[in-house]
GROMACS .gro file of C-alpha atoms in nm:
model
  460
    1GLU     CA    1  -5.579  -1.848   5.701
    2ALA     CA    2  -5.602  -1.516   5.886
    3LEU     CA    3  -5.905  -1.299   5.815
    4PRO     CA    4  -5.868  -0.933   5.723
    5THR     CA    5  -5.858  -0.707   6.030
    6GLY     CA    6  -5.981  -0.382   5.876
    7PRO     CA    7  -6.223  -0.262   5.610
    8THR     CA    8  -6.127  -0.223   5.247
    9LEU     CA    9  -6.333   0.066   5.117
   10HIS     CA   10  -6.210   0.054   4.758
   11PRO     CA   11  -5.995  -0.192   4.565
   12THR     CA   12  -5.654  -0.074   4.460
   13MET     CA   13  -5.687  -0.291   4.148
   14PRO     CA   14  -6.045  -0.274   4.019
   15PRO     CA   15  -6.146  -0.459   3.702
   16ALA     CA   16  -5.950  -0.320   3.409
   17ASN     CA   17  -6.264  -0.193   3.237
   18ALA     CA   18  -6.438  -0.049   3.546
   19GLU     CA   19  -6.377   0.316   3.463
   20GLU     CA   20  -6.491   0.269   3.104
   21ASN     CA   21  -6.802   0.086   3.229
   22GLY     CA   22  -6.878   0.382   3.453
   23ARG     CA   23  -6.858   0.622   3.162
   24ARG     CA   24  -7.080   0.397   2.950
   25LEU     CA   25  -7.349   0.376   3.216
   26ALA     CA   26  -7.343   0.750   3.281
   27ALA     CA   27  -7.385   0.814   2.910
   28VAL     CA   28  -7.676   0.569   2.885
   29ALA     CA   29  -7.845   0.727   3.186
   30ASP     CA   30  -7.812   1.071   3.030
   31ALA     CA   31  -7.931   0.960   2.686
   32GLU     CA   32  -8.226   0.746   2.802
   33GLY     CA   33  -8.343   0.934   3.109
   34ILE     CA   34  -8.254   0.665   3.362
   35GLU     CA   35  -8.276   0.817   3.709
   36ALA     CA   36  -8.137   0.533   3.920
   37PHE     CA   37  -7.971   0.191   3.890
   38LEU     CA   38  -8.015  -0.130   4.088
   39VAL     CA   39  -7.660  -0.263   4.120
   40SER     CA   40  -7.741  -0.624   4.202
   41TYR     CA   41  -7.593  -0.968   4.255
   42LEU     CA   42  -7.713  -1.311   4.368
   43ASP     CA   43  -7.563  -1.475   4.676
   44LEU     CA   44  -7.498  -1.849   4.704
   45PHE     CA   45  -7.864  -1.921   4.790
   46GLY     CA   46  -7.984  -1.723   4.488
   47VAL     CA   47  -8.117  -1.435   4.697
   48GLN     CA   48  -8.095  -1.113   4.498
   49ARG     CA   49  -7.918  -0.825   4.676
   50ALA     CA   50  -7.890  -0.471   4.543
   51LYS     CA   51  -7.813  -0.109   4.610
   52LEU     CA   52  -8.011   0.173   4.452
   53VAL     CA   53  -7.763   0.414   4.296
   54PRO     CA   54  -7.871   0.754   4.157
   55ALA     CA   55  -7.768   0.815   3.799
   56SER     CA   56  -7.551   1.106   3.913
   57ALA     CA   57  -7.330   0.859   4.104
   58ILE     CA   58  -7.325   0.562   3.870
   59ALA     CA   59  -6.991   0.649   3.706
   60THR     CA   60  -6.819   0.661   4.045
   61VAL     CA   61  -6.989   0.348   4.180
   62ALA     CA   62  -6.919   0.148   3.864
   63THR     CA   63  -6.554   0.254   3.878
   64ASN     CA   64  -6.497   0.192   4.250
   65GLY     CA   65  -6.758  -0.077   4.318
   66ALA     CA   66  -7.070  -0.077   4.534
   67GLY     CA   67  -6.981  -0.202   4.881
   68PHE     CA   68  -7.168  -0.481   5.058
   69ALA     CA   69  -7.109  -0.658   5.388
   70GLY     CA   70  -7.070  -1.017   5.271
   71PHE     CA   71  -7.165  -1.170   5.605
   72ALA     CA   72  -7.511  -1.010   5.568
   73ALA     CA   73  -7.575  -1.235   5.265
   74HIS     CA   74  -7.542  -1.610   5.212
   75PHE     CA   75  -7.164  -1.640   5.178
   76ASP     CA   76  -6.906  -1.815   5.392
   77MET     CA   77  -6.780  -1.493   5.550
   78THR     CA   78  -6.763  -1.321   5.889
   79PRO     CA   79  -6.815  -0.959   5.998
   80ALA     CA   80  -6.435  -0.927   6.003
   81HIS     CA   81  -6.405  -0.957   5.627
   82ALA     CA   82  -6.360  -0.651   5.411
   83ASP     CA   83  -6.646  -0.523   5.198
   84LEU     CA   84  -6.752  -0.714   4.891
   85LEU     CA   85  -6.744  -0.478   4.595
   86ALA     CA   86  -7.003  -0.521   4.318
   87PHE     CA   87  -6.889  -0.405   3.974
   88PRO     CA   88  -7.187  -0.378   3.737
   89ASP     CA   89  -7.177  -0.523   3.388
   90PRO     CA   90  -7.317  -0.263   3.141
   91ASP     CA   91  -7.404  -0.539   2.894
   92SER     CA   92  -7.657  -0.676   3.144
   93LEU     CA   93  -7.850  -0.347   3.171
   94VAL     CA   94  -8.229  -0.387   3.174
   95ARG     CA   95  -8.474  -0.105   3.235
   96LEU     CA   96  -8.753  -0.214   3.468
   97PRO     CA   97  -9.058  -0.221   3.237
   98TRP     CA   98  -9.284  -0.135   3.532
   99LYS     CA   99  -9.047   0.144   3.647
  100PRO     CA  100  -8.863   0.249   3.329
  101GLU     CA  101  -8.670   0.522   3.509
  102VAL     CA  102  -8.479   0.247   3.693
  103GLY     CA  103  -8.206   0.035   3.532
  104TRP     CA  104  -8.114  -0.312   3.663
  105LEU     CA  105  -7.756  -0.436   3.643
  106ALA     CA  106  -7.599  -0.774   3.715
  107SER     CA  107  -7.264  -0.743   3.890
  108ASP     CA  108  -6.944  -0.935   3.949
  109LEU     CA  109  -6.810  -0.938   4.305
  110TRP     CA  110  -6.455  -0.858   4.414
  111LEU     CA  111  -6.286  -0.898   4.752
  112ASP     CA  112  -5.944  -0.770   4.854
  113ASP     CA  113  -5.845  -0.650   4.509
  114GLN     CA  114  -5.936  -0.969   4.323
  115PRO     CA  115  -6.243  -1.152   4.191
  116PHE     CA  116  -6.442  -1.304   4.478
  117ALA     CA  117  -6.407  -1.681   4.452
  118GLN     CA  118  -6.759  -1.742   4.589
  119CYS     CA  119  -6.930  -1.517   4.332
  120PRO     CA  120  -7.183  -1.735   4.142
  121ARG     CA  121  -7.181  -1.520   3.830
  122GLN     CA  122  -6.804  -1.549   3.802
  123ALA     CA  123  -6.824  -1.925   3.858
  124LEU     CA  124  -7.026  -1.941   3.537
  125SER     CA  125  -6.788  -1.703   3.358
  126ARG     CA  126  -6.495  -1.928   3.453
  127GLN     CA  127  -6.663  -2.231   3.296
  128LEU     CA  128  -6.744  -2.038   2.980
  129ALA     CA  129  -6.377  -1.937   2.961
  130ALA     CA  130  -6.277  -2.302   3.008
  131ALA     CA  131  -6.503  -2.402   2.719
  132GLU     CA  132  -6.347  -2.133   2.504
  133LYS     CA  133  -5.998  -2.266   2.580
  134MET     CA  134  -6.117  -2.604   2.454
  135GLY     CA  135  -6.214  -2.445   2.123
  136PHE     CA  136  -6.584  -2.382   2.181
  137SER     CA  137  -6.739  -2.044   2.116
  138SER     CA  138  -7.054  -2.064   2.330
  139PHE     CA  139  -7.270  -2.273   2.558
  140LYS     CA  140  -7.635  -2.187   2.503
  141THR     CA  141  -7.927  -2.250   2.734
  142GLY     CA  142  -8.302  -2.212   2.728
  143VAL     CA  143  -8.484  -2.234   3.060
  144GLU     CA  144  -8.847  -2.320   3.134
  145VAL     CA  145  -8.958  -2.098   3.422
  146GLU     CA  146  -9.240  -2.246   3.630
  147PHE     CA  147  -9.410  -2.051   3.907
  148MET     CA  148  -9.735  -2.034   4.099
  149LEU     CA  149  -9.963  -1.733   4.138
  150ILE     CA  150 -10.127  -1.761   4.477
  151GLU     CA  151 -10.305  -1.540   4.727
  152PRO     CA  152 -10.085  -1.335   4.966
  153SER     CA  153 -10.198  -1.575   5.240
  154GLY     CA  154 -10.045  -1.865   5.046
  155ALA     CA  155 -10.375  -2.014   4.927
  156ILE     CA  156 -10.450  -2.122   4.569
  157ASP     CA  157 -10.738  -1.955   4.386
  158ALA     CA  158 -11.038  -2.169   4.483
  159ARG     CA  159 -11.172  -2.145   4.126
  160ASP     CA  160 -10.857  -2.314   3.993
  161SER     CA  161 -10.955  -2.657   4.119
  162ALA     CA  162 -10.945  -2.899   3.825
  163LYS     CA  163 -10.785  -3.235   3.897
  164LYS     CA  164 -10.591  -3.212   3.570
  165PRO     CA  165 -10.545  -2.835   3.522
  166CYS     CA  166 -10.258  -2.841   3.272
  167TYR     CA  167 -10.335  -2.618   2.968
  168GLU     CA  168 -10.686  -2.553   3.106
  169VAL     CA  169 -10.802  -2.240   2.927
  170GLY     CA  170 -11.035  -2.105   3.193
  171ALA     CA  171 -10.764  -2.111   3.460
  172LEU     CA  172 -10.521  -1.957   3.212
  173MET     CA  173 -10.749  -1.669   3.122
  174ARG     CA  174 -10.839  -1.589   3.482
  175ARG     CA  175 -10.478  -1.473   3.517
  176TYR     CA  176 -10.468  -1.314   3.172
  177ASP     CA  177 -10.397  -0.964   3.300
  178VAL     CA  178 -10.088  -1.076   3.488
  179LEU     CA  179  -9.961  -1.301   3.209
  180LYS     CA  180 -10.028  -1.046   2.936
  181GLN     CA  181  -9.825  -0.790   3.129
  182LEU     CA  182  -9.535  -1.033   3.173
  183LEU     CA  183  -9.540  -1.136   2.807
  184GLY     CA  184  -9.547  -0.772   2.700
  185TYR     CA  185  -9.251  -0.690   2.923
  186CYS     CA  186  -9.049  -0.985   2.786
  187GLU     CA  187  -9.135  -0.870   2.434
  188ALA     CA  188  -9.024  -0.514   2.508
  189LEU     CA  189  -8.696  -0.644   2.654
  190GLY     CA  190  -8.622  -0.833   2.332
  191TRP     CA  191  -8.624  -1.175   2.493
  192GLY     CA  192  -8.847  -1.333   2.229
  193PRO     CA  193  -9.128  -1.478   2.442
  194TYR     CA  194  -9.315  -1.740   2.244
  195GLN     CA  195  -9.565  -1.909   2.474
  196CYS     CA  196  -9.722  -1.912   2.816
  197ASP     CA  197  -9.947  -2.179   2.961
  198HIS     CA  198 -10.119  -2.307   3.272
  199GLU     CA  199  -9.906  -2.590   3.406
  200ASP     CA  200  -9.982  -2.918   3.582
  201ALA     CA  201 -10.055  -2.780   3.930
  202ASN     CA  202 -10.345  -2.556   4.023
  203GLY     CA  203 -10.226  -2.197   4.014
  204GLN     CA  204  -9.909  -2.289   3.823
  205PHE     CA  205  -9.784  -2.123   3.504
  206GLU     CA  206  -9.488  -2.131   3.269
  207LEU     CA  207  -9.355  -1.855   3.046
  208ASN     CA  208  -9.098  -1.938   2.778
  209PHE     CA  209  -8.861  -1.710   2.589
  210GLU     CA  210  -8.585  -1.774   2.336
  211TYR     CA  211  -8.257  -1.940   2.431
  212ALA     CA  212  -7.931  -1.745   2.442
  213GLY     CA  213  -7.575  -1.769   2.567
  214ALA     CA  214  -7.566  -1.918   2.917
  215LEU     CA  215  -7.458  -1.597   3.092
  216ILE     CA  216  -7.726  -1.392   2.916
  217THR     CA  217  -7.991  -1.650   3.006
  218ALA     CA  218  -7.875  -1.660   3.368
  219ASP     CA  219  -7.896  -1.280   3.395
  220ARG     CA  220  -8.244  -1.297   3.244
  221ILE     CA  221  -8.364  -1.562   3.489
  222ALA     CA  222  -8.236  -1.354   3.782
  223PHE     CA  223  -8.426  -1.051   3.652
  224HIS     CA  224  -8.729  -1.254   3.542
  225LYS     CA  225  -8.794  -1.381   3.894
  226LEU     CA  226  -8.781  -1.024   4.024
  227MET     CA  227  -9.017  -0.913   3.747
  228ILE     CA  228  -9.269  -1.193   3.804
  229ARG     CA  229  -9.283  -1.121   4.177
  230SER     CA  230  -9.321  -0.747   4.119
  231VAL     CA  231  -9.601  -0.783   3.863
  232ALA     CA  232  -9.783  -1.037   4.080
  233GLU     CA  233  -9.775  -0.792   4.371
  234GLU     CA  234  -9.921  -0.520   4.146
  235HIS     CA  235 -10.221  -0.748   4.096
  236GLY     CA  236 -10.259  -0.834   4.465
  237LEU     CA  237 -10.105  -1.178   4.420
  238ARG     CA  238  -9.794  -1.360   4.536
  239ALA     CA  239  -9.559  -1.546   4.303
  240THR     CA  240  -9.376  -1.846   4.444
  241PHE     CA  241  -9.093  -2.045   4.288
  242MET     CA  242  -9.072  -2.287   4.581
  243PRO     CA  243  -9.001  -2.638   4.447
  244LYS     CA  244  -9.296  -2.802   4.624
  245PRO     CA  245  -9.522  -2.554   4.804
  246PHE     CA  246  -9.820  -2.793   4.815
  247ALA     CA  247  -9.784  -3.160   4.902
  248ASP     CA  248 -10.064  -3.271   4.670
  249LYS     CA  249  -9.964  -3.056   4.370
  250THR     CA  250  -9.693  -3.082   4.105
  251GLY     CA  251  -9.379  -2.888   4.195
  252ASN     CA  252  -9.204  -2.600   4.019
  253GLY     CA  253  -8.936  -2.740   3.787
  254MET     CA  254  -8.666  -2.552   3.599
  255HIS     CA  255  -8.593  -2.756   3.287
  256VAL     CA  256  -8.275  -2.651   3.106
  257HIS     CA  257  -8.225  -2.703   2.732
  258PHE     CA  258  -7.860  -2.681   2.630
  259THR     CA  259  -7.627  -2.692   2.331
  260LEU     CA  260  -7.254  -2.641   2.277
  261HIS     CA  261  -7.119  -2.445   1.980
  262ALA     CA  262  -6.789  -2.440   1.793
  263GLN     CA  263  -6.569  -2.144   1.702
  264PRO     CA  264  -6.706  -2.005   1.379
  265THR     CA  265  -6.488  -1.991   1.074
  266ALA     CA  266  -6.407  -1.649   0.933
  267GLY     CA  267  -6.735  -1.495   0.826
  268GLY     CA  268  -6.925  -1.815   0.904
  269LYS     CA  269  -7.193  -1.909   1.153
  270GLU     CA  270  -7.144  -2.092   1.479
  271ARG     CA  271  -7.196  -2.465   1.452
  272ASN     CA  272  -7.389  -2.663   1.709
  273VAL     CA  273  -7.141  -2.943   1.783
  274PHE     CA  274  -7.415  -3.161   1.929
  275ALA     CA  275  -7.525  -3.218   1.569
  276ALA     CA  276  -7.332  -3.484   1.381
  277ALA     CA  277  -7.098  -3.316   1.133
  278ALA     CA  278  -7.091  -3.396   0.764
  279GLY     CA  279  -6.937  -3.740   0.722
  280GLU     CA  280  -6.984  -3.829   1.090
  281GLU     CA  281  -7.217  -4.111   1.180
  282GLY     CA  282  -7.454  -3.972   1.440
  283ASP     CA  283  -7.685  -4.165   1.668
  284GLU     CA  284  -8.054  -4.228   1.599
  285TYR     CA  285  -8.129  -3.860   1.674
  286GLY     CA  286  -7.843  -3.724   1.467
  287LEU     CA  287  -7.642  -3.639   1.779
  288SER     CA  288  -7.265  -3.632   1.751
  289ARG     CA  289  -6.984  -3.804   1.936
  290THR     CA  290  -6.922  -3.473   2.115
  291ALA     CA  291  -7.283  -3.469   2.234
  292ARG     CA  292  -7.249  -3.827   2.359
  293HIS     CA  293  -6.935  -3.758   2.561
  294PHE     CA  294  -7.081  -3.434   2.701
  295LEU     CA  295  -7.386  -3.632   2.814
  296GLY     CA  296  -7.155  -3.896   2.960
  297GLY     CA  297  -6.996  -3.628   3.176
  298VAL     CA  298  -7.329  -3.490   3.291
  299LEU     CA  299  -7.462  -3.832   3.390
  300SER     CA  300  -7.140  -3.932   3.566
  301HIS     CA  301  -7.174  -3.626   3.793
  302VAL     CA  302  -7.553  -3.614   3.818
  303THR     CA  303  -7.585  -3.717   4.184
  304ALA     CA  304  -7.343  -3.441   4.282
  305LEU     CA  305  -7.524  -3.202   4.047
  306SER     CA  306  -7.839  -3.261   4.253
  307ALA     CA  307  -7.694  -3.046   4.531
  308ILE     CA  308  -7.700  -2.752   4.290
  309ALA     CA  309  -8.003  -2.844   4.079
  310ASN     CA  310  -8.210  -2.928   4.388
  311PRO     CA  311  -8.048  -2.716   4.660
  312THR     CA  312  -8.311  -2.698   4.936
  313VAL     CA  313  -8.473  -2.933   5.184
  314ASN     CA  314  -8.802  -2.878   5.004
  315SER     CA  315  -8.651  -2.975   4.666
  316TYR     CA  316  -8.668  -3.343   4.761
  317LYS     CA  317  -9.041  -3.321   4.824
  318ARG     CA  318  -9.059  -3.275   4.445
  319LEU     CA  319  -8.805  -3.544   4.348
  320GLY     CA  320  -8.928  -3.895   4.409
  321ALA     CA  321  -9.260  -3.773   4.547
  322SER     CA  322  -9.575  -3.978   4.523
  323ALA     CA  323  -9.805  -3.878   4.240
  324PRO     CA  324  -9.998  -3.555   4.306
  325ASP     CA  325 -10.362  -3.492   4.221
  326SER     CA  326 -10.283  -3.463   3.849
  327GLY     CA  327 -10.138  -3.815   3.839
  328ALA     CA  328  -9.765  -3.752   3.772
  329THR     CA  329  -9.482  -3.557   3.938
  330TRP     CA  330  -9.299  -3.489   3.608
  331ALA     CA  331  -8.976  -3.514   3.810
  332PRO     CA  332  -8.708  -3.782   3.762
  333THR     CA  333  -8.610  -4.040   4.023
  334VAL     CA  334  -8.312  -4.217   3.860
  335ALA     CA  335  -8.005  -4.104   3.664
  336SER     CA  336  -8.121  -4.224   3.324
  337HIS     CA  337  -8.152  -4.071   2.979
  338GLY     CA  338  -8.393  -4.145   2.700
  339GLY     CA  339  -8.530  -4.008   2.378
  340ASN     CA  340  -8.830  -3.778   2.382
  341ASP     CA  341  -8.941  -3.921   2.717
  342ARG     CA  342  -9.012  -3.689   3.011
  343THR     CA  343  -8.952  -3.955   3.277
  344HIS     CA  344  -8.572  -3.937   3.247
  345VAL     CA  345  -8.316  -3.694   3.389
  346VAL     CA  346  -8.207  -3.605   3.035
  347ARG     CA  347  -8.422  -3.630   2.726
  348VAL     CA  348  -8.387  -3.533   2.359
  349PRO     CA  349  -8.691  -3.311   2.294
  350ASP     CA  350  -8.576  -3.196   1.954
  351ALA     CA  351  -8.232  -3.287   1.822
  352PRO     CA  352  -7.967  -3.161   1.829
  353ARG     CA  353  -8.017  -3.050   2.189
  354TYR     CA  354  -8.059  -3.202   2.532
  355GLU     CA  355  -8.296  -3.114   2.813
  356LEU     CA  356  -8.196  -3.154   3.178
  357ARG     CA  357  -8.515  -3.219   3.376
  358LEU     CA  358  -8.355  -3.253   3.718
  359ALA     CA  359  -8.358  -2.894   3.845
  360ASP     CA  360  -8.629  -2.706   4.030
  361MET     CA  361  -8.689  -2.333   4.056
  362ALA     CA  362  -8.475  -2.303   4.370
  363ALA     CA  363  -8.172  -2.388   4.155
  364HIS     CA  364  -7.922  -2.106   4.118
  365PRO     CA  365  -7.947  -1.927   3.780
  366TYR     CA  366  -7.566  -1.906   3.756
  367LEU     CA  367  -7.439  -2.210   3.947
  368LEU     CA  368  -7.667  -2.456   3.767
  369PRO     CA  369  -7.539  -2.385   3.413
  370ALA     CA  370  -7.185  -2.355   3.552
  371ALA     CA  371  -7.205  -2.703   3.705
  372LEU     CA  372  -7.378  -2.846   3.399
  373LEU     CA  373  -7.106  -2.712   3.171
  374ALA     CA  374  -6.828  -2.824   3.407
  375ALA     CA  375  -6.967  -3.179   3.410
  376GLY     CA  376  -7.005  -3.185   3.031
  377LEU     CA  377  -6.655  -3.053   2.967
  378ASP     CA  378  -6.516  -3.319   3.200
  379GLY     CA  379  -6.700  -3.576   2.991
  380LEU     CA  380  -6.536  -3.439   2.675
  381THR     CA  381  -6.192  -3.447   2.837
  382ARG     CA  382  -6.235  -3.811   2.941
  383ALA     CA  383  -6.439  -3.919   2.636
  384ALA     CA  384  -6.698  -4.038   2.890
  385GLU     CA  385  -6.957  -4.281   2.763
  386PRO     CA  386  -7.313  -4.251   2.894
  387PRO     CA  387  -7.508  -4.564   2.978
  388PRO     CA  388  -7.727  -4.697   2.697
  389ARG     CA  389  -8.024  -4.478   2.610
  390ALA     CA  390  -8.333  -4.614   2.783
  391LYS     CA  391  -8.602  -4.748   2.553
  392VAL     CA  392  -8.861  -4.763   2.829
  393ALA     CA  393  -8.995  -4.519   3.088
  394ALA     CA  394  -8.767  -4.458   3.385
  395TRP     CA  395  -8.997  -4.646   3.623
  396ASP     CA  396  -8.965  -4.961   3.410
  397LEU     CA  397  -8.585  -4.971   3.436
  398LYS     CA  398  -8.417  -5.232   3.650
  399ALA     CA  399  -8.238  -5.109   3.962
  400SER     CA  400  -7.908  -5.214   3.803
  401ASP     CA  401  -7.971  -5.001   3.492
  402ALA     CA  402  -7.971  -4.655   3.651
  403GLU     CA  403  -7.843  -4.500   3.972
  404GLN     CA  404  -8.102  -4.372   4.217
  405LEU     CA  405  -8.103  -3.995   4.260
  406PRO     CA  406  -8.053  -3.854   4.611
  407SER     CA  407  -8.367  -3.875   4.824
  408ASN     CA  408  -8.284  -3.577   5.045
  409LEU     CA  409  -8.052  -3.279   5.066
  410LEU     CA  410  -7.803  -3.455   5.294
  411GLU     CA  411  -7.750  -3.735   5.041
  412ALA     CA  412  -7.701  -3.480   4.764
  413LEU     CA  413  -7.452  -3.279   4.971
  414SER     CA  414  -7.257  -3.597   5.051
  415ALA     CA  415  -7.234  -3.679   4.680
  416PHE     CA  416  -7.133  -3.320   4.606
  417LYS     CA  417  -6.857  -3.326   4.866
  418ALA     CA  418  -6.726  -3.659   4.734
  419ASP     CA  419  -6.711  -3.541   4.370
  420ASN     CA  420  -6.359  -3.395   4.369
  421VAL     CA  421  -6.350  -3.342   3.993
  422LEU     CA  422  -6.666  -3.130   3.987
  423ARG     CA  423  -6.560  -2.933   4.294
  424GLU     CA  424  -6.213  -2.858   4.159
  425THR     CA  425  -6.350  -2.763   3.819
  426LEU     CA  426  -6.619  -2.533   3.956
  427GLY     CA  427  -6.383  -2.388   4.216
  428ALA     CA  428  -6.293  -2.531   4.556
  429GLU     CA  429  -6.387  -2.218   4.749
  430VAL     CA  430  -6.732  -2.166   4.603
  431CYS     CA  431  -6.811  -2.537   4.641
  432SER     CA  432  -6.685  -2.554   5.000
  433ALA     CA  433  -6.886  -2.245   5.093
  434LEU     CA  434  -7.202  -2.378   4.929
  435HIS     CA  435  -7.163  -2.717   5.099
  436LYS     CA  436  -7.103  -2.558   5.439
  437LEU     CA  437  -7.403  -2.326   5.421
  438ARG     CA  438  -7.646  -2.585   5.284
  439LEU     CA  439  -7.531  -2.842   5.540
  440ALA     CA  440  -7.601  -2.591   5.816
  441GLN     CA  441  -7.947  -2.545   5.667
  442TRP     CA  442  -8.004  -2.922   5.667
  443ARG     CA  443  -7.901  -2.941   6.034
  444GLU     CA  444  -8.136  -2.656   6.120
  445TYR     CA  445  -8.418  -2.843   5.946
  446SER     CA  446  -8.328  -3.165   6.128
  447MET     CA  447  -8.369  -2.991   6.462
  448HIS     CA  448  -8.719  -2.872   6.371
  449LEU     CA  449  -9.003  -3.063   6.537
  450THR     CA  450  -9.278  -3.138   6.286
  451GLN     CA  451  -9.646  -3.211   6.333
  452TRP     CA  452  -9.591  -3.550   6.168
  453GLU     CA  453  -9.352  -3.649   6.447
  454LEU     CA  454  -9.606  -3.549   6.708
  455ASP     CA  455  -9.890  -3.727   6.530
  456THR     CA  456  -9.696  -4.053   6.493
  457GLY     CA  457  -9.480  -4.054   6.805
  458LEU     CA  458  -9.642  -3.865   7.090
  459ASP     CA  459  -9.783  -4.185   7.236
  460ALA     CA  460  -9.482  -4.403   7.161
   0.00000   0.00000   0.00000
């Protein structure tokens, strides 16, 4: 297909509500004293891109779109393509707590007068629309954000040296000033933070806030990572979300709790359809037939999901790794599900909800819930049955009882490419672009000469 030969400065058919969104944002800026806006989006690798727009120009930019050269970000594009245009969503507006005169906005991308097929945020919106067409009102997620606070050089605080540092109060309180600031910001933003702890690796922390609709949660995760990094820098530290930055330490996971909800009746509340309805015989946890088939879909696509949940070369240093200093990786190795058992890909921490334990913090805030929902909806369509719930830890399962998860990025990408249902449901173009770019990254890694190769092969 021929590429565009000239630049498109403005779309002739912007989103129908673009002009109204511009007026809304200008009014908010005037009323609340916002001086500038970060009009932002995430590319396919989850890198946040933005333009700083003065409040005096936000109405125009929101109406016409903020232009970006797509080839300069991680998209399958060339310099010959027209500009990507970012249209900010006023409902996503967050004032930077550390710079309250600046407003942050998540945006949807357009190209050549239509929604950009590779836009991760719109990939999630498409799946939410698909769920709505099936009669569901919302897909809700709660995400556990794990990160490490390290020195700018990359070193861990030498005082944080316990062999089993999880929940260790001394290590927690040494970073109290940073964590207190983050908790206070989450509180001010209305996210409902409810706990923060020192995690299983030295220098590792987790901050939890209330669950919400999947798009709201995804926007929050995108902003939260920016906020954590910014606050860490204020304190002379560096925040890393790398899946496995230290070979002998537990990696940074991103566990996703999820539920599906039905259209409310007039004047009534939403109903969590993972809970067995009145008169329905649920399973031992009170989970419904709908929950079972949704889980069946997730597990039938889980090897392909790994390419999105664990999208980097480094991700597979966390999955299937040997036990770190603390004694356990806390990461799954096989495609199994259990009850309240952290060794499985999916567990039931507190019915009626599931927890996906596969993903790490490199996973895309928008593409991960989009793929999770796409897999679950496919399970509902097919009435997919999951394998029997494991009654033992994942490592005690027989090889015939659960499929092995991919051991490296190439295996995950191969499974992703072969899963036609997931690719077609998510969108062929966004999946093809993601596969192409990550495969190029794998090949780049494969060409890299490591010290291990020299140590083991120099005298071959």
